[in-house]
Coordinates of C-alpha atoms and ligand atoms in Angstrom, one line a residue:
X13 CA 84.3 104.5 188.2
X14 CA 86.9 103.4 190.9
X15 CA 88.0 99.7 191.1
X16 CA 89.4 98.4 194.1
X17 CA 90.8 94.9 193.7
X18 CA 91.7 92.5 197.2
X19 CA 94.7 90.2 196.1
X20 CA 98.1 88.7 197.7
X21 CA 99.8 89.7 194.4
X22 CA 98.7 93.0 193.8
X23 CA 102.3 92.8 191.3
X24 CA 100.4 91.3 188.7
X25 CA 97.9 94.5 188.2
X26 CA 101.2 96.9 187.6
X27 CA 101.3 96.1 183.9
X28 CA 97.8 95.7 183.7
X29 CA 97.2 99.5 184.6
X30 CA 99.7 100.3 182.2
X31 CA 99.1 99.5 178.8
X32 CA 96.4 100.5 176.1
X33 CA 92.7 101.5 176.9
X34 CA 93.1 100.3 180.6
X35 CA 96.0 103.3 181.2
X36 CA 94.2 106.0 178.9
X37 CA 90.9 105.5 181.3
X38 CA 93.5 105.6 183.9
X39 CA 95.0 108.9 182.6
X40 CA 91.6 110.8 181.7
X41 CA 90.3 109.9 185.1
X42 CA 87.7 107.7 183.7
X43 CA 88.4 104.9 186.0
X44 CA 90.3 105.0 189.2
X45 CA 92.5 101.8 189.8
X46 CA 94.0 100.2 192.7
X47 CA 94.6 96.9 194.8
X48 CA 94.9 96.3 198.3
X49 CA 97.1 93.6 199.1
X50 CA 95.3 90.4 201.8
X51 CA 98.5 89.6 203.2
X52 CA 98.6 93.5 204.9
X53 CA 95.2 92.4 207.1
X54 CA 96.9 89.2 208.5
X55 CA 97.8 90.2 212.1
X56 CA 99.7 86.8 212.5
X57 CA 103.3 88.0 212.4
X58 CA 104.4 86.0 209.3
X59 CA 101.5 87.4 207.4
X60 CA 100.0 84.1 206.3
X61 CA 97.0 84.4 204.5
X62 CA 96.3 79.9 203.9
X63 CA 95.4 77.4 206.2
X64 CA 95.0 73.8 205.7
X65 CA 91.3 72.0 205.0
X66 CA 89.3 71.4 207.5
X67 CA 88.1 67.5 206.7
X68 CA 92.0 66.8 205.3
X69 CA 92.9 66.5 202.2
X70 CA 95.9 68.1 200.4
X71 CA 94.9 71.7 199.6
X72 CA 95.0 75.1 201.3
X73 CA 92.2 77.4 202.2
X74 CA 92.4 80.9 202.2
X75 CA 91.9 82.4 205.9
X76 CA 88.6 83.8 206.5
X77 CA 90.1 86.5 209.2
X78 CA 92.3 88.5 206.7
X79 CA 90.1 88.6 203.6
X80 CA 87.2 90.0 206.0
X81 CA 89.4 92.7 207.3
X82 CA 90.4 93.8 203.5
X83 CA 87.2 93.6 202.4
X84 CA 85.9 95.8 205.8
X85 CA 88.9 97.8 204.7
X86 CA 87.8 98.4 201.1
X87 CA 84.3 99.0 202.2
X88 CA 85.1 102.0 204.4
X89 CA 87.0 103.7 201.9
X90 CA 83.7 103.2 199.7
X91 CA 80.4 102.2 201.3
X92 CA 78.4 102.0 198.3
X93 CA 80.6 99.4 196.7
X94 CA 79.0 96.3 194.9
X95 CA 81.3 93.7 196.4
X96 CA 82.5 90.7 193.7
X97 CA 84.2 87.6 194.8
X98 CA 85.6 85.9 191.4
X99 CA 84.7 82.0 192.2
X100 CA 83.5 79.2 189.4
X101 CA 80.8 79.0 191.7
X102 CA 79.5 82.4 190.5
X103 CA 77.2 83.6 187.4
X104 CA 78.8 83.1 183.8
X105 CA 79.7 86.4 182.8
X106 CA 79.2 88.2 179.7
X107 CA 78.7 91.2 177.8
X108 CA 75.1 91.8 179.4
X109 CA 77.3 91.3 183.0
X110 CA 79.6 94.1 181.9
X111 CA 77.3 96.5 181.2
X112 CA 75.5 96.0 184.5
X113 CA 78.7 96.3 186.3
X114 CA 79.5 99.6 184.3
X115 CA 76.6 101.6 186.0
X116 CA 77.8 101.4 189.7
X117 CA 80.6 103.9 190.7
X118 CA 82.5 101.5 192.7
X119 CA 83.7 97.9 192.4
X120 CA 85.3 95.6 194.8
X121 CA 87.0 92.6 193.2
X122 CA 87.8 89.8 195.7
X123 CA 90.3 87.1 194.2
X124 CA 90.5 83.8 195.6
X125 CA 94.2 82.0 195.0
X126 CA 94.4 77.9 196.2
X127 CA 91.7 75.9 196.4
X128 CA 89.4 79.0 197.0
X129 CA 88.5 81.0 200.1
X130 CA 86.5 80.0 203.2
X131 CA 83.0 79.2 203.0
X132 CA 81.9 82.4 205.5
X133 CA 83.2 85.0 203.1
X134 CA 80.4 84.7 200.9
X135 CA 76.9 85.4 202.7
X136 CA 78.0 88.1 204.5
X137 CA 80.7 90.4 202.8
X138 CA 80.0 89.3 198.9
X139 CA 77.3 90.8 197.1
X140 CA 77.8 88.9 193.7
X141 CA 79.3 85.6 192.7
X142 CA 81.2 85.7 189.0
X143 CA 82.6 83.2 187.3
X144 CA 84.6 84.0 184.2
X145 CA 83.9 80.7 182.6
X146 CA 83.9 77.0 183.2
X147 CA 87.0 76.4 183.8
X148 CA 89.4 76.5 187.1
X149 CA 92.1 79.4 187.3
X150 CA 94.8 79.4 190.2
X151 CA 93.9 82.7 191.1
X152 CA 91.0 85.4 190.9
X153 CA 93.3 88.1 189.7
X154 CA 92.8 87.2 185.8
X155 CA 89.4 87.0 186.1
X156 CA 89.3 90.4 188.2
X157 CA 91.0 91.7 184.8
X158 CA 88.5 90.6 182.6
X159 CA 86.0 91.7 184.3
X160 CA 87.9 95.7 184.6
X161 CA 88.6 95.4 181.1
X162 CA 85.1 94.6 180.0
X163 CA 83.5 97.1 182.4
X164 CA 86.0 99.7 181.9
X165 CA 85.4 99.9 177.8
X166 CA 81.7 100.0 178.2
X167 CA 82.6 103.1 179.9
X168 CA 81.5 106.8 177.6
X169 CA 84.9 108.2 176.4
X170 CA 87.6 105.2 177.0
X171 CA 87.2 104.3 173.5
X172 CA 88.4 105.7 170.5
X173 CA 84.7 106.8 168.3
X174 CA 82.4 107.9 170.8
X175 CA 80.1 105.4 170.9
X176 CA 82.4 102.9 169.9
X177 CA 81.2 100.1 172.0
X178 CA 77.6 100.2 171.1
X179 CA 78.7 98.7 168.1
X180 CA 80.8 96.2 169.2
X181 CA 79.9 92.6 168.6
X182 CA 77.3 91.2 171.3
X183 CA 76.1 94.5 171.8
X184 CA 73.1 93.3 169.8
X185 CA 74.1 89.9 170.2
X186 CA 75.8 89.1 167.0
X187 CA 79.4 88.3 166.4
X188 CA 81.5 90.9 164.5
X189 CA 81.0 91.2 161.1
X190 CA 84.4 91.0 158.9
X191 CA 86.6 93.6 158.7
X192 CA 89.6 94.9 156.4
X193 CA 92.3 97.0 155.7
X194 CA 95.1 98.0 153.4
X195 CA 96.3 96.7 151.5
X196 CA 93.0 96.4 149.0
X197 CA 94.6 93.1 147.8
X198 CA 96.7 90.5 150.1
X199 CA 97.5 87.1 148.6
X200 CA 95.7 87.3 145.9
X201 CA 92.7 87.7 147.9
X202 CA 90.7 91.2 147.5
X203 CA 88.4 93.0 149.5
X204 CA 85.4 92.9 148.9
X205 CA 84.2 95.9 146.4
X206 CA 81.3 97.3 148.2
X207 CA 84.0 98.3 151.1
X208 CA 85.5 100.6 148.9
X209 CA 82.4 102.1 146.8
X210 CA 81.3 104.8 149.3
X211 CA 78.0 104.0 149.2
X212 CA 77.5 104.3 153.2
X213 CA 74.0 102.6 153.2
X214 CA 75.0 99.6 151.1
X215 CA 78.3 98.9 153.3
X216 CA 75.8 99.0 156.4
X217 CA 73.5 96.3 154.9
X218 CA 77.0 94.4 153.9
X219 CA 77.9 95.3 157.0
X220 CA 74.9 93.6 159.3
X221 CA 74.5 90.6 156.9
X222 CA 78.5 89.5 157.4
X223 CA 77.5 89.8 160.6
X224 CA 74.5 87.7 160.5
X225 CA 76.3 85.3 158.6
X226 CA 79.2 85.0 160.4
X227 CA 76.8 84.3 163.6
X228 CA 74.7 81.9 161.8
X229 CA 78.0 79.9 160.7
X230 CA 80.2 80.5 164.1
X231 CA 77.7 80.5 166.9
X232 CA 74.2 79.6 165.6
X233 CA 73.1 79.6 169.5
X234 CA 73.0 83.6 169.8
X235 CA 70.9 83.8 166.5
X236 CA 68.7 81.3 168.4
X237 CA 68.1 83.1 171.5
X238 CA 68.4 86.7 169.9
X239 CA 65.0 89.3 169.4
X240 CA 65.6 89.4 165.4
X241 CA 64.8 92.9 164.3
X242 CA 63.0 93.3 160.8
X243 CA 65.3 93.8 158.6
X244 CA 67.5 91.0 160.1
X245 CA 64.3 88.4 159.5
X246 CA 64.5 90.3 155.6
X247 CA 68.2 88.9 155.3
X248 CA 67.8 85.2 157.0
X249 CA 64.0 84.6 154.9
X250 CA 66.5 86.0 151.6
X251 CA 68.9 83.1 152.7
X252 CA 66.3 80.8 153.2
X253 CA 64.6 81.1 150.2
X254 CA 67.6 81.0 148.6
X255 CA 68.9 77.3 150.1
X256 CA 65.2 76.2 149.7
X257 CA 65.5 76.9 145.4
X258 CA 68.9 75.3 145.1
X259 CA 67.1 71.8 147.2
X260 CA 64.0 72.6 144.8
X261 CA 66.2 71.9 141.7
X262 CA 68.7 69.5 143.3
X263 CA 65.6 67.5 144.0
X264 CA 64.0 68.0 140.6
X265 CA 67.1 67.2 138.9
X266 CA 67.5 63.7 140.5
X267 CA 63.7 62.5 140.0
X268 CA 63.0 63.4 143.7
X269 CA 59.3 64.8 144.1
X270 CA 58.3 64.1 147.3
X271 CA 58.7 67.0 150.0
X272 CA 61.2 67.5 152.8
X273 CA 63.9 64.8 154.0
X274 CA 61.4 61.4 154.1
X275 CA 62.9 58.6 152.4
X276 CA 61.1 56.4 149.9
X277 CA 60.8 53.0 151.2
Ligands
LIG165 C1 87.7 81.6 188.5 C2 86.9 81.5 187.3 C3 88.6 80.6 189.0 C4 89.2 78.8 191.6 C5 90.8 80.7 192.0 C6 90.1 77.9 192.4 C7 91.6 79.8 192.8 C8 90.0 79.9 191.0 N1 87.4 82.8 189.0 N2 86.2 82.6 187.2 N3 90.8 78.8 193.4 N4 86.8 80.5 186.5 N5 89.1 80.8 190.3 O1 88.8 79.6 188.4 O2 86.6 83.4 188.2

């Protein structure tokens, strides 16, 4: 997969590239990285890639001209490219995002710096809006990470097991379930025996119902909008009967007898 990402600080990618997962795609030729900096498609002779907003007001616009001739640029090298511009304006991405981005073999990242760029940019050279979240960056570059960092580890053979990220968390949209290592005790707090008995079907049921758990308590909204599978409905009707026997006798003890939370009155 080859990213190509249109910036005025193409700098801030160098260390990116470098480190981790990111440089071992890099090195196996997995993914194919680069930027190509705005500023070198402003013909003006200082270069200038902001202009103030039309309508007043205090904050720059980035120049239509030179972002259209990068992204023209960009789009010869690769005409197949699915073309992103990094905006709050665009579609909340996540995990499902990621592994849609993952199956096209190019990627053009557009980041935005000051108050965003102009207007005409989008209908015609953008395919796909993407926001990284509600909240406003100065730049598009960090989101243009995320979004090669996501992609790029969905990716077969960037991660260490080699199908390591069809068992991340989200990838059946629950959270992580917990996770330990040596040593067995630390601060007086153990881990939990059935890690260490061996007994690989057991730690897979521990497994999914720390998981479920840890979803249920953390972000209750993904258990809400998730397709349950059988055995996960086993686990949460085990929990439920459960918490509906310690209310039974809670109620029983203190001389309630009526059902459910109506008061007496
Ligand atoms: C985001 C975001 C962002 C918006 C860029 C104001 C500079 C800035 N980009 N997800 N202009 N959130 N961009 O805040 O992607």
């Amino acid at each position: 997969m080859k990213f190509v990402v249109l910036t005025i600080f193409p700098e801030m990618f160098a260390p990116f590239w470098d480190h981790g997962i990111i440089r071992r795609a890099i090195e196996k030729e997995k993914i194919f990285a680069s930027t190509l900096n705005i500023r070198d498609f402003a013909d003006n002779r200082h270069q200038v890639t902001d202009d103030r907003t039309y309508g007043g007001g205090s904050g720059m616009v980035m120049k239509p001209e030179p972002l259209a001739a990068a992204i023209r640029a960009a789009e010869q090298e690769m005409p197949s490219a699915h073309k992103v511009l990094l905006t709050p304006q665009g579609r909340v991405f996540n995990q499902k995002i990621a592994h849609e981005l993952a199956l096209y073999k190019n990627l053009v990242l557009v980041c935005g710096r000051y108050e965003g760029v102009d207007e005409r940019i989008n209908s015609e050279l953008i395919d796909d809006e993407i926001s990284i979240g509600d909240y406003v960056l100065t730049g598009g570059e960090l989101a243009a990470m995320v979004i090669i960092d996501a992609v790029t580890r969905q990716l077969p053979g960037t991660l260490g097991g080699e199908d390591a990220a069809k068992k991340d968390s989200f990838a059946d949209g629950l959270l992580e379930h917990a996770h330990y290592t040596r040593p067995q005790v630390f601060e007086d707090e153990a881990v939990p025996d059935i890690l260490l008995s061996g007994h690989h079907e057991e730690i897979e049921n521990w497994r999914l119902e720390s998981a479920l758990m840890r979803t249920l308590m953390k972000r209750a909204d993904l258990l809400q909008k998730k397709d349950l599978n059988p055995k996960e409905i086993e686990i949460l009707e085990k929990w439920s009967r459960r918490i509906e026997d310690i209310l039974k006798s809670y109620h029983r003890a203190h001389g309630e007898h009526r059902e459910g939370a109506e008061k007496k009155s």
